[in-house]
Coordinates of C-alpha atoms in Angstrom, one line a residue:
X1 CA 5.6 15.6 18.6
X2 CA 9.1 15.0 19.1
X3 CA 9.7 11.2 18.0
X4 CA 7.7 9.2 15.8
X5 CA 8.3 5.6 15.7
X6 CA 8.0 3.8 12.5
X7 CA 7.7 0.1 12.1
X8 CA 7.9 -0.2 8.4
X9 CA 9.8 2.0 6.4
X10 CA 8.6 1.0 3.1
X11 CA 6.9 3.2 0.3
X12 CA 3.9 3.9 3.1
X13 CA 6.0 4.2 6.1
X14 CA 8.9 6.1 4.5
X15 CA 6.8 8.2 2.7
X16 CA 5.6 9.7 5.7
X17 CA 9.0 10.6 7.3
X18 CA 10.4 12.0 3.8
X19 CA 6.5 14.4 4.3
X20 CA 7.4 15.5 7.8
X21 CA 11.5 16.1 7.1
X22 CA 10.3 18.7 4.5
X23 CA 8.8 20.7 7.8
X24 CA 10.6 23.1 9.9
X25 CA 9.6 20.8 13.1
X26 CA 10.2 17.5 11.7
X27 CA 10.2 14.7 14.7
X28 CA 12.8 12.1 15.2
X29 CA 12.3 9.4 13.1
X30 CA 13.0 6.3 14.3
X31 CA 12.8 3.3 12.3
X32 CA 12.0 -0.5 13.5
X33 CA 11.6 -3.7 11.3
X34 CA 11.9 -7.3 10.5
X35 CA 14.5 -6.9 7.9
X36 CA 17.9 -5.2 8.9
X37 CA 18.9 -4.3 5.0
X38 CA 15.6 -2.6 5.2
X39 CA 16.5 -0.5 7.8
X40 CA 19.7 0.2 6.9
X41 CA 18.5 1.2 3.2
X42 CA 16.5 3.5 4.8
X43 CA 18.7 4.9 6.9
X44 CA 21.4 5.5 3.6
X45 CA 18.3 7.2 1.9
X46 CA 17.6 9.5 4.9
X47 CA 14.1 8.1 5.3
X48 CA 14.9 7.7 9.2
X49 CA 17.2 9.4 11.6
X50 CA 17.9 6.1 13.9
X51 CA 17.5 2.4 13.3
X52 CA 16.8 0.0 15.9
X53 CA 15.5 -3.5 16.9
X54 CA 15.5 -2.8 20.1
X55 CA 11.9 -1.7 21.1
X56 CA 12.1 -0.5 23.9
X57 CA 14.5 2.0 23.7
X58 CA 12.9 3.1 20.5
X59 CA 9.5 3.9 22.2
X60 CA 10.9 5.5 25.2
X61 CA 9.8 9.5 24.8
X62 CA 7.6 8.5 22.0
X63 CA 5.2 10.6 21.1
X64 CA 3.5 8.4 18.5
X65 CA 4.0 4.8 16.9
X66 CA 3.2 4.3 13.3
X67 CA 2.8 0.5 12.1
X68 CA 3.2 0.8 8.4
X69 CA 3.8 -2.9 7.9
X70 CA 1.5 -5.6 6.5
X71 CA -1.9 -5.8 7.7
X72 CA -1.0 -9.6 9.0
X73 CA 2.2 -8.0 11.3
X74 CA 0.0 -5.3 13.4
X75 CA -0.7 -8.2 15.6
X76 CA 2.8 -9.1 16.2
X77 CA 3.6 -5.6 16.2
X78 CA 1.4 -4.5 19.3
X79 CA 2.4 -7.9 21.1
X80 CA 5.9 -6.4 20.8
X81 CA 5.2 -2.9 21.9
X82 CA 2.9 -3.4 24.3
X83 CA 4.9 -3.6 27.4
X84 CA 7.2 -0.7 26.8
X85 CA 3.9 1.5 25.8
X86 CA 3.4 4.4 28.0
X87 CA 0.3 6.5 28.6
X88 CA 1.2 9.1 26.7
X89 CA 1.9 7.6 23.6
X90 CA 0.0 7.5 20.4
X91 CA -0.7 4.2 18.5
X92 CA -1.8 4.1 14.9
X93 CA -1.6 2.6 11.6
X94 CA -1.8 2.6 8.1
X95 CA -3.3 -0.1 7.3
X96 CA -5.8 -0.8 4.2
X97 CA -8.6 -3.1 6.4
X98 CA -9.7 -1.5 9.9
X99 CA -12.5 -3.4 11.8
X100 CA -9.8 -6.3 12.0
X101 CA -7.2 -4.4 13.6
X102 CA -9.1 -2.1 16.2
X103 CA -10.4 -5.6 17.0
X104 CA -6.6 -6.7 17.5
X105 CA -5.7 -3.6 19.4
X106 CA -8.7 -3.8 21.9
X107 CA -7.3 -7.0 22.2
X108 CA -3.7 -6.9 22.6
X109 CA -3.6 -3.4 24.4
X110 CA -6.4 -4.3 26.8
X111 CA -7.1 -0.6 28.4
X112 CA -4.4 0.9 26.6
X113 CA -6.5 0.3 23.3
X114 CA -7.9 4.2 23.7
X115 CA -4.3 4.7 22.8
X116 CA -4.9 3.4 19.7
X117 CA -6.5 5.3 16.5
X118 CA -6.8 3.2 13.1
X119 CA -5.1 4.7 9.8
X120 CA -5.4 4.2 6.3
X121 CA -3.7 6.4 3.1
X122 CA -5.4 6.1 0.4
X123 CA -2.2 6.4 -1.8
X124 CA 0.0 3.7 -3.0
X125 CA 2.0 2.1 -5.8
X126 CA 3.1 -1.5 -7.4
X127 CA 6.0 -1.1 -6.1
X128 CA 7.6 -1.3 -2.3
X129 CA 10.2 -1.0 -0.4
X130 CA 12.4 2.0 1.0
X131 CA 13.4 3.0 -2.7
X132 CA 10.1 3.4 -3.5
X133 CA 9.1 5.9 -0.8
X134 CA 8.5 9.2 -2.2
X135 CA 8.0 12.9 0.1
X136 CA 5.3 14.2 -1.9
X137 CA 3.1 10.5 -2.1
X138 CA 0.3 12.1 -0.1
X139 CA -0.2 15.5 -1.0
X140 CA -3.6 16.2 -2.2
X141 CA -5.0 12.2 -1.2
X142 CA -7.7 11.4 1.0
X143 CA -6.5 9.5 4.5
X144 CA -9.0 7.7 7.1
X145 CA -9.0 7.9 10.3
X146 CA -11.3 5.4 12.0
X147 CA -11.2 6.7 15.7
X148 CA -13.5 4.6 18.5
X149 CA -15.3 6.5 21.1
X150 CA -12.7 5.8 24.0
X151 CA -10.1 7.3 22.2
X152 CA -8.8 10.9 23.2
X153 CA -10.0 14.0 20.9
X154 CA -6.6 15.3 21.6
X155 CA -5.1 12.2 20.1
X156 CA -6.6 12.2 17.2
X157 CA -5.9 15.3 16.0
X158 CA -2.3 14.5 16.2
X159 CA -3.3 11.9 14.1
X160 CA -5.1 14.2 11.9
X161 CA -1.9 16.3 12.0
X162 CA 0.2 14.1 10.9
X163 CA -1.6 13.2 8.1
X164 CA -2.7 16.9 6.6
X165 CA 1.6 17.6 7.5
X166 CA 2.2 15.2 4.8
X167 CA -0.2 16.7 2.5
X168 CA -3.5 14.8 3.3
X169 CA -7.3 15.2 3.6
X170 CA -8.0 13.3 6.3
X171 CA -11.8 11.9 6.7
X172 CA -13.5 10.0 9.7
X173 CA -15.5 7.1 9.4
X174 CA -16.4 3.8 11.2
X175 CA -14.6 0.9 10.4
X176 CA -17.0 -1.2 9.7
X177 CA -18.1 1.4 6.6
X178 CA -14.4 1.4 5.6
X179 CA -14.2 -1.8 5.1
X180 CA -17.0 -1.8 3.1
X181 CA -16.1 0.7 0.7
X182 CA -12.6 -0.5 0.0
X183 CA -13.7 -4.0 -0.8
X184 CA -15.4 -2.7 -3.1
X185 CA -12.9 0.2 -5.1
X186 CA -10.1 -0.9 -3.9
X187 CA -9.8 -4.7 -2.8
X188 CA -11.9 -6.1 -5.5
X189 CA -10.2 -4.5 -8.2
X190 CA -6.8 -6.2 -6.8
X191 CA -8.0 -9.2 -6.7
X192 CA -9.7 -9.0 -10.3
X193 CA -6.0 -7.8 -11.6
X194 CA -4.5 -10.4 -10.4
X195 CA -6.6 -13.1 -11.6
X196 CA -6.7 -11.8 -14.7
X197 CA -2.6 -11.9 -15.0
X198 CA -2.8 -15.3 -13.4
X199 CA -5.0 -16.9 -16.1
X200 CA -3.2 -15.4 -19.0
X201 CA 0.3 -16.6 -18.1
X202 CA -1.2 -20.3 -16.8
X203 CA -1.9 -20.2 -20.2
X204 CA 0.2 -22.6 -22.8
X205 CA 0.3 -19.7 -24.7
X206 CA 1.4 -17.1 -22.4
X207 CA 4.2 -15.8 -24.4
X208 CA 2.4 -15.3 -27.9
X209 CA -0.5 -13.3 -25.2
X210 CA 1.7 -11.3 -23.6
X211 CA 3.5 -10.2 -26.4
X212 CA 0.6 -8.7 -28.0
X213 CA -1.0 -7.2 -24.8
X214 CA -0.5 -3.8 -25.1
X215 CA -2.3 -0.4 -22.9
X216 CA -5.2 -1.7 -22.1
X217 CA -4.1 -4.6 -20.7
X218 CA -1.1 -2.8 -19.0
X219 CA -3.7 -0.6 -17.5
X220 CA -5.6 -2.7 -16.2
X221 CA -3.1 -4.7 -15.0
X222 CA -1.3 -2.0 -13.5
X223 CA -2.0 -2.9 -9.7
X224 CA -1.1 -7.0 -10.3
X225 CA 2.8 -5.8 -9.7
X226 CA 2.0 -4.8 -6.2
X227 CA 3.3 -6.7 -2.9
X228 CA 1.5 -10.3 -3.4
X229 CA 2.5 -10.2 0.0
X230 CA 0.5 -6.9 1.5
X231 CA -2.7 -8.1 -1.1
X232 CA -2.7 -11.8 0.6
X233 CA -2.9 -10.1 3.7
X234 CA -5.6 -7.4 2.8
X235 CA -7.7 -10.2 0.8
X236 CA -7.9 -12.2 3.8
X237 CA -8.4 -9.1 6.7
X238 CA -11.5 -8.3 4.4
X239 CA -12.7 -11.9 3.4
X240 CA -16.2 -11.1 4.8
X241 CA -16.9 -7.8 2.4
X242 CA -14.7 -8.8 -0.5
X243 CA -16.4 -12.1 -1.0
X244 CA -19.7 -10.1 -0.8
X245 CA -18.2 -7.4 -3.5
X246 CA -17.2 -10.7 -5.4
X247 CA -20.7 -12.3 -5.5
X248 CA -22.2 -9.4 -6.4
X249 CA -19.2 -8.8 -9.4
X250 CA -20.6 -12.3 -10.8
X251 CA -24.1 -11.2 -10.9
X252 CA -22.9 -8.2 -12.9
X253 CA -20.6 -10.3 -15.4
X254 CA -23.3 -12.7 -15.8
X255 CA -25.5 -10.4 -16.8
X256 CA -23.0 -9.1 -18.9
X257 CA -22.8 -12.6 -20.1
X258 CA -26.3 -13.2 -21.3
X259 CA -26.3 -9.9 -22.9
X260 CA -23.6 -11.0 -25.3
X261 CA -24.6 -13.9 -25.6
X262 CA -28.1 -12.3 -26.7
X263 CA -26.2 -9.8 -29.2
X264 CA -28.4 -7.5 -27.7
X265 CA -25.8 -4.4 -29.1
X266 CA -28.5 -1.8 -27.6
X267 CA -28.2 -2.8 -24.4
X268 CA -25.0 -3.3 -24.2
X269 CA -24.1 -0.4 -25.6
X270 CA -26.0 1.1 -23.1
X271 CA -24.4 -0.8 -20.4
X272 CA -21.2 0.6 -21.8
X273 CA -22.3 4.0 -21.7
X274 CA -23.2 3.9 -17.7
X275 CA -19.9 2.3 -17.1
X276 CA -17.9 5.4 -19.1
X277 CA -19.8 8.4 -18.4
X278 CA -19.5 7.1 -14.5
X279 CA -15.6 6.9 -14.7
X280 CA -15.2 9.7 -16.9
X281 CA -17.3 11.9 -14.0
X282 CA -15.5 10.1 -11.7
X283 CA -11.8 11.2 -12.9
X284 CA -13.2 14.6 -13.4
X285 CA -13.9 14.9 -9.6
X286 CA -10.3 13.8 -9.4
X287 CA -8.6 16.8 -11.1

């Protein structure tokens, strides 16, 4: 691949580019976005070679477009590239819900939807922008790749490619059992986070809270600094499986609930110990 477009050059889509400059074949990198400051950032920070709003001469020799934008944009996005898209180039993203958008490409790109292969890094941060893009972000993190039968097998290992030249794993799956699983480790807990924040500084003593809130609740917390933006987006791409993950959260802290309530200290000491040696096996897997 010669030139890969980027539209969004932000921690995900910038993050990718730093990846690839680090290789001895590193493709053009062009950058396209909504927000010129962006772009010239960007280009200041080396995170693209070229900046453009002009997308048609940015997709002319592409070899593959990258939408690392909000999930809410990709619609926009393909409207914009679809009549300057030809045959021969790639189409993918990066974004966290999937059965959505390959629902959006079939329908904006029509029969040039085999073109398209759906994305998703599972690697982030709270914070965004092209300062916060980093080269080594996805070295040693899982990506999926949510390919449909139409699509080329040549195309998607370039996809693949891409991903394990940055550093990835790279997994298949359907969309539909993405979606599903990131509701539920993923979109849930963002959406708990920020509730929780919400409440505490709705509170008339938010200050005196906050003041004594200390690890635990800046670990838990940690993910309510991310893009309220990008999280509005991904709550409402998902609504179906995250308000089934929700429904079934309240079950859990109900029963959780009645428990206390019960001062039943054996069982919910036992609860407890489910809930640690199942993250504690967890983050061992993770080392």
């Amino acid at each position: 691949m010669k030139k890969l477009v980027i539209f969004g050059v932000g921690l995900i889509g910038g993050s990718v580019t730093l990846a690839l400059k680090k290789q001895a074949n590193a493709p053009l990198c062009v950058g396209v976005g909504r927000n010129q400051a962006s772009l010239d950032q960007a280009l200041a920070l080396n995170i693209i070679d070229e900046a453009t709003t002009d997308i048609a001469a940015a997709l002319s020799d592409a070899g593959m477009v990258l939408i690392a934008a909000p999930v809410a944009q990709t619609k926009k996005i393909l409207q914009s590239i679809q009549p300057h898209l030809n045959r021969k180039t790639i189409v993918t993203d990066a974004g966290s819900t999937k059965t959505d958008v390959l629902a959006i490409a079939k329908e904006v790109l029509a029969e040039q939807a085999k073109q398209f292969i759906g994305g998703h890094p599972i690697a982030g941060a709270e914070k965004s922008g092209p300062t916060a893009a980093m080269d080594d972000l996805y070295i040693g993190k899982n990506v999926v790749l949510t390919p449909s039968p139409d699509n080329n097998p040549d195309d998607i290992q370039q996809v693949c490619q891409l991903w394990l030249d940055c550093g990835a794993k790279v997994i298949e799956m359907t969309a539909e059992k993405h979606d599903g699983i990131f509701a539920a480790v993923s979109h849930l807990p963002h959406l708990l986070a920020f509730a929780l924040v919400e409440d505490m500084a709705s509170r008339d003593n938010a200050d005196e809270l906050f003041q004594f809130a200390a690890s635990g609740f800046r670990d838990f917390t940690r993910i309510a600094g991310s893009s309220p933006e990008v999280w509005r987006d991904i709550s409402l791409a998902n609504k179906v499986a995250l308000l089934d993950e929700i429904t079934t959260y309240e079950q859990a802290l109900a029963k959780l609930k009645q428990t206390l309530a019960a001062e039943d200290s054996d069982k919910l000491q036992a609860s407890f110990e489910r809930a640690s040696k199942a993250r504690n096996d967890w983050a061992n897997r993770k080392k």
